[in-house]
Structure formats: C-alpha cells, structure tokens
Short mmCIF file of C-alpha atoms in Angstrom, two decimals:
data_model
loop_
_atom_site.label_atom_id
_atom_site.label_comp_id
_atom_site.label_asym_id
_atom_site.label_seq_id
_atom_site.Cartn_x
_atom_site.Cartn_y
_atom_site.Cartn_z
CA UNK C 1 32.38 -12.00 -97.37
CA UNK C 2 28.76 -11.64 -97.44
CA UNK C 3 27.02 -8.47 -98.83
CA UNK C 4 25.64 -7.36 -95.19
CA UNK C 5 29.42 -7.69 -94.08
CA UNK C 6 30.63 -5.48 -96.98
CA UNK C 7 27.73 -3.13 -96.77
CA UNK C 8 29.05 -2.80 -93.29
CA UNK C 9 32.61 -2.41 -94.32
CA UNK C 10 31.29 0.70 -96.39
CA UNK C 11 29.60 2.22 -93.67
CA UNK C 12 32.52 2.52 -91.99
CA UNK C 13 34.92 3.64 -94.61
CA UNK C 14 32.47 6.07 -95.30
CA UNK C 15 31.96 7.68 -91.48
CA UNK C 16 35.48 7.19 -91.54
CA UNK C 17 35.78 9.66 -94.80
CA UNK C 18 32.80 11.23 -93.81
CA UNK C 19 34.51 12.49 -90.28
CA UNK C 20 38.20 13.56 -91.32
CA UNK C 21 35.72 16.03 -93.98
CA UNK C 22 33.77 17.16 -91.69
CA UNK C 23 36.24 17.56 -88.73
CA UNK C 24 32.60 17.00 -86.22
CA UNK C 25 32.07 14.76 -83.57
CA UNK C 26 29.89 12.27 -84.69
CA UNK C 27 26.21 12.77 -82.52
CA UNK C 28 23.29 10.90 -82.01
CA UNK C 29 20.75 13.48 -82.00
CA UNK C 30 18.41 14.49 -84.52
CA UNK C 31 17.52 17.39 -85.84
CA UNK C 32 14.52 17.66 -87.71
CA UNK C 33 13.99 19.13 -90.93
CA UNK C 34 11.40 21.16 -92.41
CA UNK C 35 11.41 22.22 -95.70
CA UNK C 36 8.50 24.32 -96.28
CA UNK C 37 8.84 26.65 -100.05
CA UNK C 38 6.56 24.55 -102.12
CA UNK C 39 4.00 25.99 -104.04
CA UNK C 40 1.78 22.79 -105.08
CA UNK C 41 -0.16 24.55 -107.55
CA UNK C 42 -2.10 20.88 -108.35
CA UNK C 43 -4.15 21.82 -105.24
CA UNK C 44 -5.31 24.30 -107.07
CA UNK C 45 -7.88 26.52 -106.00
CA UNK C 46 -7.40 25.90 -102.11
CA UNK C 47 -2.92 25.95 -102.52
CA UNK C 48 -2.15 29.26 -104.31
CA UNK C 49 1.16 30.95 -104.41
CA UNK C 50 1.03 33.55 -101.62
CA UNK C 51 -0.60 30.48 -99.35
CA UNK C 52 0.23 27.00 -100.24
CA UNK C 53 -0.60 23.71 -99.62
CA UNK C 54 1.42 23.08 -96.60
CA UNK C 55 -0.21 25.87 -94.94
CA UNK C 56 -3.45 24.96 -95.40
CA UNK C 57 -6.13 21.99 -93.41
CA UNK C 58 -6.14 19.65 -96.13
CA UNK C 59 -6.65 16.62 -94.90
CA UNK C 60 -7.77 17.97 -91.00
CA UNK C 61 -7.99 20.34 -88.72
CA UNK C 62 -3.88 21.34 -88.31
CA UNK C 63 -1.97 22.41 -91.80
CA UNK C 64 0.29 20.27 -93.09
CA UNK C 65 3.37 22.07 -91.84
CA UNK C 66 1.91 22.15 -88.43
CA UNK C 67 1.57 18.41 -88.60
CA UNK C 68 4.75 17.84 -90.00
CA UNK C 69 6.56 20.10 -87.06
CA UNK C 70 4.83 17.93 -84.50
CA UNK C 71 5.37 14.29 -86.47
CA UNK C 72 8.72 13.63 -83.89
CA UNK C 73 6.85 14.15 -80.99
CA UNK C 74 7.16 11.31 -78.67
CA UNK C 75 10.25 9.89 -80.90
CA UNK C 76 11.58 6.82 -78.71
CA UNK C 77 15.34 5.28 -79.08
CA UNK C 78 18.79 5.58 -78.77
CA UNK C 79 18.42 8.68 -80.02
CA UNK C 80 18.01 12.53 -78.97
CA UNK C 81 15.39 14.66 -80.83
CA UNK C 82 16.45 18.22 -80.59
CA UNK C 83 13.66 20.59 -79.28
CA UNK C 84 13.72 23.00 -81.68
CA UNK C 85 13.47 21.95 -85.68
CA UNK C 86 14.88 23.93 -88.56
CA UNK C 87 12.25 25.03 -90.87
CA UNK C 88 13.30 26.70 -94.21
CA UNK C 89 10.82 28.73 -95.97
CA UNK C 90 10.58 31.48 -98.59
CA UNK C 91 10.12 35.23 -97.61
CA UNK C 92 6.43 35.07 -98.71
CA UNK C 93 5.18 32.65 -95.86
CA UNK C 94 7.72 33.30 -93.33
CA UNK C 95 4.76 35.25 -90.85
CA UNK C 96 2.38 32.19 -91.45
CA UNK C 97 4.57 29.89 -90.86
CA UNK C 98 6.09 31.19 -87.58
CA UNK C 99 2.31 31.42 -86.84
CA UNK C 100 1.61 28.25 -87.58
CA UNK C 101 4.74 26.68 -85.25
CA UNK C 102 3.90 28.38 -82.50
CA UNK C 103 0.58 27.55 -82.28
CA UNK C 104 1.54 23.62 -82.10
CA UNK C 105 3.51 24.58 -79.30
CA UNK C 106 6.92 24.36 -81.37
CA UNK C 107 9.52 26.89 -81.46
CA UNK C 108 10.99 26.63 -84.57
CA UNK C 109 14.76 28.17 -85.80
CA UNK C 110 13.03 29.59 -88.81
CA UNK C 111 15.60 30.35 -91.80
CA UNK C 112 14.13 31.95 -94.67
CA UNK C 113 15.70 31.90 -97.66
CA UNK C 114 15.78 35.10 -100.22
CA UNK C 115 15.00 33.47 -103.31
CA UNK C 116 13.40 29.78 -104.12
CA UNK C 117 16.34 27.56 -105.31
CA UNK C 118 14.75 24.38 -105.04
CA UNK C 119 15.72 21.13 -102.06
CA UNK C 120 19.10 21.02 -102.14
CA UNK C 121 20.01 24.19 -101.82
CA UNK C 122 17.40 25.16 -98.77
CA UNK C 123 19.15 21.58 -96.89
CA UNK C 124 22.46 22.92 -97.13
CA UNK C 125 21.23 25.67 -95.55
CA UNK C 126 20.21 23.58 -92.59
CA UNK C 127 22.71 21.11 -92.59
CA UNK C 128 25.28 24.73 -92.07
CA UNK C 129 22.82 25.76 -89.63
CA UNK C 130 22.69 22.43 -87.44
CA UNK C 131 26.23 22.55 -87.45
CA UNK C 132 27.12 25.90 -86.79
CA UNK C 133 28.35 25.40 -83.02
CA UNK C 134 30.37 22.10 -84.09
CA UNK C 135 27.81 19.97 -83.76
CA UNK C 136 27.53 17.13 -86.28
CA UNK C 137 23.68 16.25 -85.59
CA UNK C 138 21.92 14.00 -87.58
CA UNK C 139 18.96 15.66 -89.82
CA UNK C 140 15.80 14.08 -90.79
CA UNK C 141 14.49 16.45 -93.51
CA UNK C 142 10.87 16.01 -94.23
CA UNK C 143 8.83 18.22 -96.91
CA UNK C 144 6.07 20.34 -95.14
CA UNK C 145 3.62 19.03 -96.97
CA UNK C 146 2.59 15.35 -96.71
CA UNK C 147 0.42 13.33 -95.17
CA UNK C 148 1.45 10.05 -92.56
CA UNK C 149 -1.00 8.44 -90.71
CA UNK C 150 1.13 6.04 -88.71
CA UNK C 151 3.70 7.87 -86.64
CA UNK C 152 4.84 5.00 -84.68
CA UNK C 153 5.26 3.01 -88.07
CA UNK C 154 7.42 6.62 -89.20
CA UNK C 155 9.22 6.63 -85.86
CA UNK C 156 10.45 3.65 -86.24
CA UNK C 157 11.56 3.48 -89.86
CA UNK C 158 13.51 6.46 -88.54
CA UNK C 159 15.16 5.37 -85.87
CA UNK C 160 16.78 2.50 -88.32
CA UNK C 161 17.42 5.21 -90.79
CA UNK C 162 19.39 7.12 -88.18
CA UNK C 163 21.46 3.75 -87.43
CA UNK C 164 22.67 3.82 -90.97
CA UNK C 165 22.83 7.70 -90.87
CA UNK C 166 25.44 8.05 -87.70
CA UNK C 167 27.92 5.70 -89.85
CA UNK C 168 28.10 8.34 -92.99
CA UNK C 169 25.41 6.77 -95.17
CA UNK C 170 22.62 9.14 -96.87
CA UNK C 171 19.36 7.05 -95.73
CA UNK C 172 16.40 7.60 -97.73
CA UNK C 173 12.87 5.92 -96.54
CA UNK C 174 11.18 4.25 -99.59
CA UNK C 175 7.60 3.33 -99.87
CA UNK C 176 6.63 -0.08 -101.36
CA UNK C 177 4.78 0.74 -104.23
CA UNK C 178 0.54 -0.09 -104.11
CA UNK C 179 0.00 0.79 -108.20
CA UNK C 180 2.13 1.97 -110.83
CA UNK C 181 2.08 5.50 -110.22
CA UNK C 182 3.65 7.91 -112.68
CA UNK C 183 3.61 11.11 -110.02
CA UNK C 184 6.55 9.54 -107.91
CA UNK C 185 10.20 8.77 -108.54
CA UNK C 186 11.37 5.40 -107.76
CA UNK C 187 14.75 3.67 -106.00
CA UNK C 188 16.04 0.84 -107.67
CA UNK C 189 16.46 -1.63 -104.75
CA UNK C 190 20.24 -3.20 -104.10
CA UNK C 191 20.93 -6.06 -101.65
CA UNK C 192 19.01 -6.87 -98.62
CA UNK C 193 20.48 -5.53 -94.75
CA UNK C 194 19.77 -7.53 -92.36
CA UNK C 195 17.63 -4.60 -90.70
CA UNK C 196 14.93 -4.97 -93.58
CA UNK C 197 16.66 -1.83 -95.14
CA UNK C 198 18.35 -2.31 -98.49
CA UNK C 199 20.90 -0.46 -100.65
CA UNK C 200 20.41 1.92 -102.98
CA UNK C 201 21.11 0.46 -106.44
CA UNK C 202 20.32 3.73 -107.97
CA UNK C 203 17.44 6.78 -108.66
CA UNK C 204 15.02 6.71 -111.33
CA UNK C 205 12.99 9.63 -112.78
CA UNK C 206 8.84 9.48 -112.97
CA UNK C 207 8.48 6.91 -115.30
CA UNK C 208 5.64 6.58 -118.11
CA UNK C 209 2.88 4.69 -117.15
CA UNK C 210 4.31 1.77 -118.90
CA UNK C 211 7.38 1.33 -117.03
CA UNK C 212 5.89 2.35 -113.89
CA UNK C 213 3.55 -0.72 -113.98
CA UNK C 214 7.13 -2.64 -115.08
CA UNK C 215 8.71 -1.53 -112.14
CA UNK C 216 5.70 -2.25 -109.45
CA UNK C 217 5.34 -6.11 -111.72
CA UNK C 218 9.65 -6.34 -110.23
CA UNK C 219 8.88 -6.01 -107.21
CA UNK C 220 12.68 -4.39 -106.55
CA UNK C 221 11.22 -0.90 -106.77
CA UNK C 222 10.60 1.44 -104.25
CA UNK C 223 8.49 4.99 -104.27
CA UNK C 224 10.63 7.86 -103.37
CA UNK C 225 9.46 9.24 -100.24
CA UNK C 226 11.33 12.74 -100.52
CA UNK C 227 12.43 12.20 -96.88
CA UNK C 228 16.04 11.89 -96.20
CA UNK C 229 17.83 11.02 -92.83
CA UNK C 230 21.35 12.35 -93.36
CA UNK C 231 24.58 13.32 -90.82
CA UNK C 232 24.86 17.50 -91.43
CA UNK C 233 28.86 16.85 -92.19
CA UNK C 234 28.13 13.74 -94.43
CA UNK C 235 25.40 15.63 -96.92
CA UNK C 236 27.96 19.13 -96.81
CA UNK C 237 31.16 16.56 -98.18
CA UNK C 238 29.01 15.02 -100.67
CA UNK C 239 27.81 18.36 -101.77
CA UNK C 240 30.84 20.13 -102.14
CA UNK C 241 32.18 16.89 -104.14
CA UNK C 242 29.16 16.46 -106.59
CA UNK C 243 28.52 20.50 -107.06
CA UNK C 244 30.92 23.18 -105.33
CA UNK C 245 29.36 26.04 -106.90
CA UNK C 246 26.02 25.63 -104.52
CA UNK C 247 28.18 24.24 -101.44
CA UNK C 248 30.21 27.88 -101.71
CA UNK C 249 26.81 29.67 -102.45
CA UNK C 250 25.29 28.14 -99.26
CA UNK C 251 28.31 28.52 -96.86
CA UNK C 252 28.72 32.16 -97.75
CA UNK C 253 24.63 32.87 -97.56
CA UNK C 254 24.50 31.46 -94.26
CA UNK C 255 28.08 32.74 -93.03
CA UNK C 256 26.96 36.52 -93.85
CA UNK C 257 23.45 35.91 -92.77
CA UNK C 258 22.14 38.12 -90.40
CA UNK C 259 18.99 37.25 -87.23
CA UNK C 260 15.91 39.60 -87.87
CA UNK C 261 13.77 38.68 -84.75
CA UNK C 262 12.36 34.86 -84.93
CA UNK C 263 13.85 34.62 -88.31
CA UNK C 264 17.43 34.16 -90.12
CA UNK C 265 17.83 35.83 -93.17
CA UNK C 266 20.64 33.99 -95.18
CA UNK C 267 22.35 36.69 -97.85
CA UNK C 268 20.63 37.45 -100.54
CA UNK C 269 23.25 38.28 -102.92
CA UNK C 270 25.78 34.93 -102.11
CA UNK C 271 22.32 32.84 -101.92
CA UNK C 272 20.85 34.08 -105.24
CA UNK C 273 24.51 32.68 -107.21
CA UNK C 274 23.25 29.24 -105.62
CA UNK C 275 22.29 27.00 -108.60
CA UNK C 276 19.03 25.56 -108.29
CA UNK C 277 18.95 21.49 -107.90
CA UNK C 278 16.54 19.48 -106.22
CA UNK C 279 18.40 16.57 -103.55
CA UNK C 280 17.40 13.94 -105.92
CA UNK C 281 19.18 15.50 -108.62
CA UNK C 282 22.14 16.98 -106.61
CA UNK C 283 23.26 14.03 -104.28
CA UNK C 284 20.90 11.43 -104.49
CA UNK C 285 21.09 10.24 -108.34
CA UNK C 286 24.48 10.23 -108.00
CA UNK C 287 24.95 7.16 -105.35
CA UNK C 288 25.13 3.78 -107.80
CA UNK C 289 27.31 5.20 -110.27
CA UNK C 290 30.90 5.77 -110.75
CA UNK C 291 31.13 9.48 -108.87
CA UNK C 292 28.70 8.19 -106.01
CA UNK C 293 29.80 10.68 -102.68
CA UNK C 294 28.82 7.96 -100.39
CA UNK C 295 26.90 5.11 -100.12
CA UNK C 296 23.08 5.17 -99.11
CA UNK C 297 19.98 2.95 -98.08
CA UNK C 298 16.86 2.80 -98.67
CA UNK C 299 14.36 1.79 -95.53
CA UNK C 300 11.22 1.15 -96.00
CA UNK C 301 8.21 3.27 -94.55
CA UNK C 302 4.63 1.45 -94.57
CA UNK C 303 2.70 4.33 -92.67
CA UNK C 304 0.12 5.11 -94.98
CA UNK C 305 1.91 7.82 -96.42
CA UNK C 306 0.64 10.64 -99.20
CA UNK C 307 2.70 13.09 -100.62
CA UNK C 308 -0.42 15.32 -101.61
CA UNK C 309 0.36 16.44 -104.58
CA UNK C 310 -3.06 15.91 -106.09
CA UNK C 311 -6.78 16.74 -105.73
CA UNK C 312 -6.45 12.65 -106.63
CA UNK C 313 -4.20 11.89 -103.92
CA UNK C 314 -6.58 13.75 -101.42
CA UNK C 315 -9.13 11.42 -102.27
CA UNK C 316 -6.76 8.26 -102.12
CA UNK C 317 -5.94 9.70 -98.65
CA UNK C 318 -9.19 9.96 -97.08
CA UNK C 319 -12.04 8.41 -95.41
CA UNK C 320 -14.94 7.78 -97.94
CA UNK C 321 -18.67 6.50 -97.88
CA UNK C 322 -19.91 3.57 -99.85
CA UNK C 323 -19.73 4.60 -102.65
CA UNK C 324 -16.34 5.70 -103.23
CA UNK C 325 -17.27 9.96 -102.18
CA UNK C 326 -15.16 12.34 -100.18
CA UNK C 327 -16.82 15.40 -98.72
CA UNK C 328 -15.83 17.75 -96.70
CA UNK C 329 -17.81 20.83 -95.75
CA UNK C 330 -21.19 21.56 -96.82
CA UNK C 331 -21.44 18.96 -99.61
CA UNK C 332 -24.20 16.58 -100.38
CA UNK C 333 -24.13 13.62 -102.83
CA UNK C 334 -26.80 11.80 -104.82
CA UNK C 335 -26.12 8.66 -107.01
CA UNK C 336 -22.47 9.97 -107.16
CA UNK C 337 -19.47 7.72 -107.29
CA UNK C 338 -15.72 7.95 -106.49
CA UNK C 339 -15.75 11.90 -106.15
CA UNK C 340 -14.01 14.07 -104.40
CA UNK C 341 -16.08 17.55 -103.14
CA UNK C 342 -15.37 20.44 -100.99
CA UNK C 343 -17.23 23.63 -100.06
CA UNK C 344 -14.27 25.79 -98.10
CA UNK C 345 -16.33 29.21 -99.52
CA UNK C 346 -19.74 28.15 -97.36
CA UNK C 347 -21.71 27.61 -100.33
CA UNK C 348 -23.68 23.96 -100.42
CA UNK C 349 -22.08 21.88 -103.20
CA UNK C 350 -24.40 19.00 -104.50
CA UNK C 351 -22.67 16.37 -106.70
CA UNK C 352 -25.21 14.49 -109.03
CA UNK C 353 -24.69 11.08 -110.77
CA UNK C 354 -20.90 12.06 -110.86
CA UNK C 355 -18.23 9.69 -111.22
CA UNK C 356 -13.93 10.35 -110.87
CA UNK C 357 -14.95 13.83 -110.67
CA UNK C 358 -13.29 16.62 -108.61
CA UNK C 359 -15.13 19.47 -107.34
CA UNK C 360 -13.20 22.04 -105.28
CA UNK C 361 -15.13 25.69 -104.55
CA UNK C 362 -13.81 28.06 -102.50
CA UNK C 363 -14.95 32.21 -102.07
CA UNK C 364 -13.13 33.75 -105.43
CA UNK C 365 -13.51 30.24 -107.72
CA UNK C 366 -14.39 26.78 -108.44
CA UNK C 367 -12.43 24.07 -109.60
CA UNK C 368 -14.57 20.99 -111.73
CA UNK C 369 -12.05 18.16 -113.16
CA UNK C 370 -11.77 14.55 -113.91
CA UNK C 371 -9.93 12.90 -111.32
CA UNK C 372 -7.73 11.18 -113.88
CA UNK C 373 -7.02 14.48 -115.74
CA UNK C 374 -5.66 16.31 -111.87
CA UNK C 375 -2.24 16.48 -112.86
CA UNK C 376 -3.53 19.50 -115.61
CA UNK C 377 -4.22 21.80 -112.96
CA UNK C 378 -0.62 23.14 -113.13
CA UNK C 379 -0.75 23.58 -116.59
CA UNK C 380 -4.54 25.53 -116.09
CA UNK C 381 -2.95 27.31 -113.25
CA UNK C 382 -0.70 28.72 -115.53
CA UNK C 383 -2.90 29.85 -118.15
CA UNK C 384 -4.80 31.53 -115.47
CA UNK C 385 -1.59 33.32 -114.17
CA UNK C 386 -0.59 34.32 -118.04
CA UNK C 387 -4.47 36.16 -118.09
CA UNK C 388 -2.71 37.89 -114.87
CA UNK C 389 -6.30 37.25 -112.62
CA UNK C 390 -5.33 37.30 -109.33
CA UNK C 391 -6.33 33.76 -108.64
CA UNK C 392 -3.75 32.14 -109.11
CA UNK C 393 -1.28 33.59 -106.67
CA UNK C 394 -3.87 34.63 -103.91
CA UNK C 395 -6.83 34.22 -102.03
CA UNK C 396 -10.16 36.34 -101.63
CA UNK C 397 -8.85 36.14 -97.65
CA UNK C 398 -5.25 37.53 -97.71
CA UNK C 399 -2.88 36.60 -94.16
CA UNK C 400 -0.89 39.49 -93.00
CA UNK C 401 1.33 39.28 -89.98
CA UNK C 402 -0.85 41.17 -87.92
CA UNK C 403 -4.26 39.49 -88.91
CA UNK C 404 -6.11 39.37 -92.60
CA UNK C 405 -7.77 41.20 -94.70
CA UNK C 406 -10.84 40.05 -97.07
CA UNK C 407 -11.92 41.51 -100.07
CA UNK C 408 -15.83 41.23 -99.95
CA UNK C 409 -16.65 43.59 -102.85
CA UNK C 410 -14.98 45.47 -105.70
CA UNK C 411 -16.24 47.87 -108.53
CA UNK C 412 -14.81 50.96 -111.11
CA UNK C 413 -13.31 53.08 -108.66
CA UNK C 414 -13.80 51.23 -104.93
CA UNK C 415 -13.27 47.61 -103.12
CA UNK C 416 -14.72 46.56 -100.08
CA UNK C 417 -12.69 45.09 -96.79
CA UNK C 418 -12.70 43.72 -93.62
CA UNK C 419 -10.05 43.60 -91.94
CA UNK C 420 -9.40 41.91 -88.73
CA UNK C 421 -6.35 43.30 -86.39
CA UNK C 422 -4.66 40.30 -84.17
CA UNK C 423 -4.61 41.38 -79.88
CA UNK C 424 -1.43 43.89 -79.51
CA UNK C 425 -0.74 43.98 -83.51
CA UNK C 426 -0.46 47.15 -85.73
CA UNK C 427 -0.04 48.24 -89.28
CA UNK C 428 2.29 49.81 -90.67
CA UNK C 429 2.76 53.29 -90.84
CA UNK C 430 1.90 53.99 -94.65
CA UNK C 431 0.08 56.20 -97.23
CA UNK C 432 -1.61 55.70 -100.25
CA UNK C 433 -1.41 57.85 -103.80
CA UNK C 434 -4.45 57.21 -105.09
CA UNK C 435 -6.96 56.03 -102.81
CA UNK C 436 -8.81 57.35 -99.97
CA UNK C 437 -10.04 54.83 -97.04
CA UNK C 438 -13.12 54.99 -94.52
CA UNK C 439 -13.17 52.45 -91.51
CA UNK C 440 -16.11 51.32 -89.63
CA UNK C 441 -15.08 49.33 -85.94
CA UNK C 442 -17.25 46.48 -86.13
CA UNK C 443 -15.61 44.88 -82.97
CA UNK C 444 -12.95 45.87 -80.21
CA UNK C 445 -11.47 48.96 -80.01
CA UNK C 446 -9.09 50.63 -82.78
CA UNK C 447 -5.76 53.20 -81.86
CA UNK C 448 -6.36 55.22 -85.28
CA UNK C 449 -3.24 57.55 -86.32
CA UNK C 450 -4.19 60.21 -89.34
CA UNK C 451 -1.56 63.22 -89.92
CA UNK C 452 -0.61 64.16 -86.50
CA UNK C 453 -3.64 63.38 -84.70
CA UNK C 454 -4.29 60.04 -82.99
CA UNK C 455 -7.59 59.03 -81.30
CA UNK C 456 -9.64 55.95 -80.26
CA UNK C 457 -12.52 54.00 -82.35
CA UNK C 458 -14.83 52.07 -80.64
CA UNK C 459 -17.92 49.58 -81.97
CA UNK C 460 -19.90 51.67 -84.34
CA UNK C 461 -17.65 54.48 -84.61
CA UNK C 462 -15.74 55.55 -87.84
CA UNK C 463 -13.00 57.44 -89.59
CA UNK C 464 -12.02 59.13 -92.58
CA UNK C 465 -8.59 58.80 -94.13
CA UNK C 466 -7.68 61.12 -96.77
CA UNK C 467 -5.42 60.53 -99.65
CA UNK C 468 -2.12 61.06 -99.41
CA UNK C 469 -2.40 61.37 -95.30
CA UNK C 470 -0.04 58.97 -93.27
CA UNK C 471 -2.21 56.97 -91.34
CA UNK C 472 -1.95 53.47 -88.69
CA UNK C 473 -4.16 51.34 -87.61
CA UNK C 474 -3.61 49.03 -84.30
CA UNK C 475 -5.34 47.03 -81.98
CA UNK C 476 -4.49 48.14 -78.39
CA UNK C 477 -6.96 46.11 -76.88
CA UNK C 478 -6.95 41.86 -75.62
CA UNK C 479 -10.06 40.66 -78.53
CA UNK C 480 -9.46 41.28 -82.42
CA UNK C 481 -10.34 43.65 -84.20
CA UNK C 482 -12.80 43.81 -86.65
CA UNK C 483 -13.12 46.62 -89.05
CA UNK C 484 -15.15 47.40 -92.41
CA UNK C 485 -12.82 49.83 -94.86
CA UNK C 486 -14.14 51.30 -97.67
CA UNK C 487 -11.50 51.96 -100.14
CA UNK C 488 -11.87 54.84 -103.41
CA UNK C 489 -10.16 56.23 -105.87
CA UNK C 490 -8.57 56.00 -109.69
CA UNK C 491 -6.22 53.18 -108.44
CA UNK C 492 -7.05 50.08 -105.69
CA UNK C 493 -4.09 48.05 -106.40
CA UNK C 494 -1.95 46.67 -103.36
CA UNK C 495 1.12 48.56 -104.79
CA UNK C 496 -0.52 51.76 -103.75
CA UNK C 497 1.62 51.02 -100.20
CA UNK C 498 4.32 53.60 -98.99
CA UNK C 499 5.15 52.11 -95.86
CA UNK C 500 7.40 54.75 -93.37
CA UNK C 501 7.19 52.66 -90.38
CA UNK C 502 6.80 48.68 -90.12
CA UNK C 503 7.18 46.74 -87.30
CA UNK C 504 7.57 43.58 -89.52
CA UNK C 505 10.26 44.48 -91.57
CA UNK C 506 8.56 44.55 -94.61
CA UNK C 507 9.24 46.89 -97.53
CA UNK C 508 7.76 48.64 -100.52
#
C-alpha cells in the first residue's frame, strides 16, 4: 500500500471515529475563529497590556485584528464561510474589539474570556460555540496579530486544509523557512501527500540558533504558523482524550455562560478551573506520539506571512528604502542603514548614521534598541512593571467604550485630561472620594448630571464638580464631544471611581 493510500485510509478512519465521538453531522461550512487574547509585550511601547498589538495598525491603516476578521472575505471554493466569525478576547479589550470589528463591516460573535488561560481553552470555547446548535463546522483558527500579504495564497492553503479537516484530521499551515529563526516553533514533515501537504511527523519547540540552522538546512522542517483548520468535534474529542480537566471546565463555563449585550460571557468560576495551555502543548505536540488523538497534516503557506512578534519582524515585513530603512510617521534618515524608526506621538525622529537600530516614539515613551536584541524587550517591560510605572500597561491616550481620554499634563495634586465622548454615548454615573473636577467644553454639546441637577453646556462653557458629588457626562449630539477636564485633589488615580450606574456593565 502506498503512503498516499495509507494516509487516505487513516483519514477515513479518523473521520469515522470523530463522527462517533461527536454525534454531530459533518458540515462543509467554515467558521473563522479569531484568537485575540495576546498582550504583545515585545512590541512595546506601541503594544501595551491595555491596548495590545492586535488592536494597533502596526503595518497599515487597519489594526491587525481588523485585517484578520476580514481575511476570509472573498474565499471561494467548495466550502461556505460563515458570515459571523467567532472572536475570543479578554475582558479589558472587549469594547475596542467590538468597535473595530464593527468598523470593518463584520458582525462577529465575541466570547469574553473571564481570565487568561492561553490558546487551548480559547479554541475550546470557540469549538463549543461553533457546535452549540448541533452543527459540526470546520474552524479556521487564526491569531489576531499576524500579517499576511497574499490573501489569495492563504485562501488556497485553507481550501486544501479544509478538505483534510472535513475527513477528521487536524490541519495546520506551515511556513517553509527562509532563514534560521529561534523565535518560531517548527514542524517536522512526514510523508508527502498529492495535494502538496505533508503528514505531521511531530511538532518541535523553539530551537537554539545552531539547531534552527540544522532544521533549515535539512529542508524537512517548516515554521509553525499557529493557524489551525479543524472540525469542532475533532478538536473537542482530541482535547477530551488528552486533557479531560480542561475539556470539562470549558464545557461547564460555556454551558453556564450568559449573553451580555453584544458579548457572551462564559461562567468565570468554571472557566477558572481550566488549566492554562497552548494549542501546541495541549494537543499538537501529541501528534506523532503513542498518545496521539488523531492524525495531523501540514499545508504549505507561501503568502508573505509574519507573526510580527518583534520590531525586527515588523521591519522585515515592510517595504524598505534603498538603504534598507523603514520609516513610519515623521522620520528622517541621514546615512542610516537597515534601521526602523516610528514616530507615533507626532515628534520628528531623526536617525543619523544608525545601523540595525529600532527607534519607536510615542506620547510617553521612546524605545531605542539594537535589532539583534529585540527579544529582550519583554524582559525590559517586566522591569518597568516592577517599578510600578504606568507605561508598562497603559498609553497616555486610554480608550473607553464611550470614547477616550488623553492625560495631557499632571503634577502634584492636579491632572489635566482631554476627554472625547462619541455621539450618543455617556460615562457612568459616578462619584470620587478624593478629587474635584472642572469641565470646559471645547467642541460639541454636553449633557451634565451634577447631584440632582441636569443641564446642557455648549462650546466655551464650563462647570465644576465638587468632591463627593454624583455626576455624569453625556453626548446627546451627532458630533464628538470634546472637553478639557482639570482634576484637583489629594489622590487622582483611576481607581477613585464609585459607579452607581453604567451603560457598559462595568463594575468598580
């Protein structure tokens, strides 16, 4: 029997087994699943805990999340693509995730993780949601923070992977390596199949530099892209076999979860019992071992893929000038080579005679790094966090579901913020124990609640909110409301907010 015949026989056997385990009907329907729970600390200072890299336009106008949710548009072939992707994100990013998805013209199902448990529980929640109505759709699971230049090539690879997935195999997309890289996991190729895919021999962890060079020279190892194509029932059966505790916790969390407006919230206590683990560790690394839950195949993806895991990867993914430099924003190079410079805060960044340098400027931080040391930025952020510096987690400009605020100045016992409220939106009804506030309307119309009063303010008008008084700011108009807020008091932290009513369901 040929390798191809043996593989086909295993595929059929795996499909029959998965069918029996799941009890669900097979389906030629694809549901995109976007895993959007990362923090992206290696792209600091642009990416921060409260506003990570998937929400930022790192390589274009759209954010990486927006590029990902639009990635399956135009997919053609023998599979129907669901109009509503499933997005799994964290509590702190849910409003921005919904806003950016809506701006992309996509109506998504958003699952809000009660706690971070890595990608395996996230994919399990998505698989349970995808099969909730008895459907056994094929999931195309994609991280929200990758860049892919050639979308038609991606679609062709997914179409091949989906054919394997329909027959009960876990398929992944592998990247033929262009260089030794210690930042990626690798997949060792097994037998070649007629459609260009390979059986998966095994997954291997991120190697040291010498071993990575050996992998590339051998020609039998591809980078692990982190993109998986698998039927919901196959993933659930595999996880149940390998990690029953995680499977049970996710089932209970989804079963006892509740809808919350535009979001679905799994039960926190049940989800908290799920072990934290990645897709690779939980399942994929067992393929090719005696405990393997099913067969796996890897489909080649040659589409200008990058995981944008570091500033060096961002430099590599972008167009360069004749000297190998990449500029973003107000940047001037003079005698520089192979450098990346980004001005995000609007100030001019000038690089003279630099080589292999990364410079990233934001409103409140500047990073200067050697391109060969960008992996060390994660440790740098940890040190900044140990110092309790806010720059580790938040930007000066902070997004809120009603708009944003920008902390433009602060000193002892005072702080000045620029607040922008979207049309029709309002802040919570709240009170502060330690600060008073002055509001000055710069643009638009404000509806102000202050104690028992309610009144309108127009441009160039102002009001005072005494310490301890309940208050609320609303925008009843059709244009953004912009105000300047001057805070004064003994303590000006964001945790000095007592909320009495909030449209967005936030608690103190």
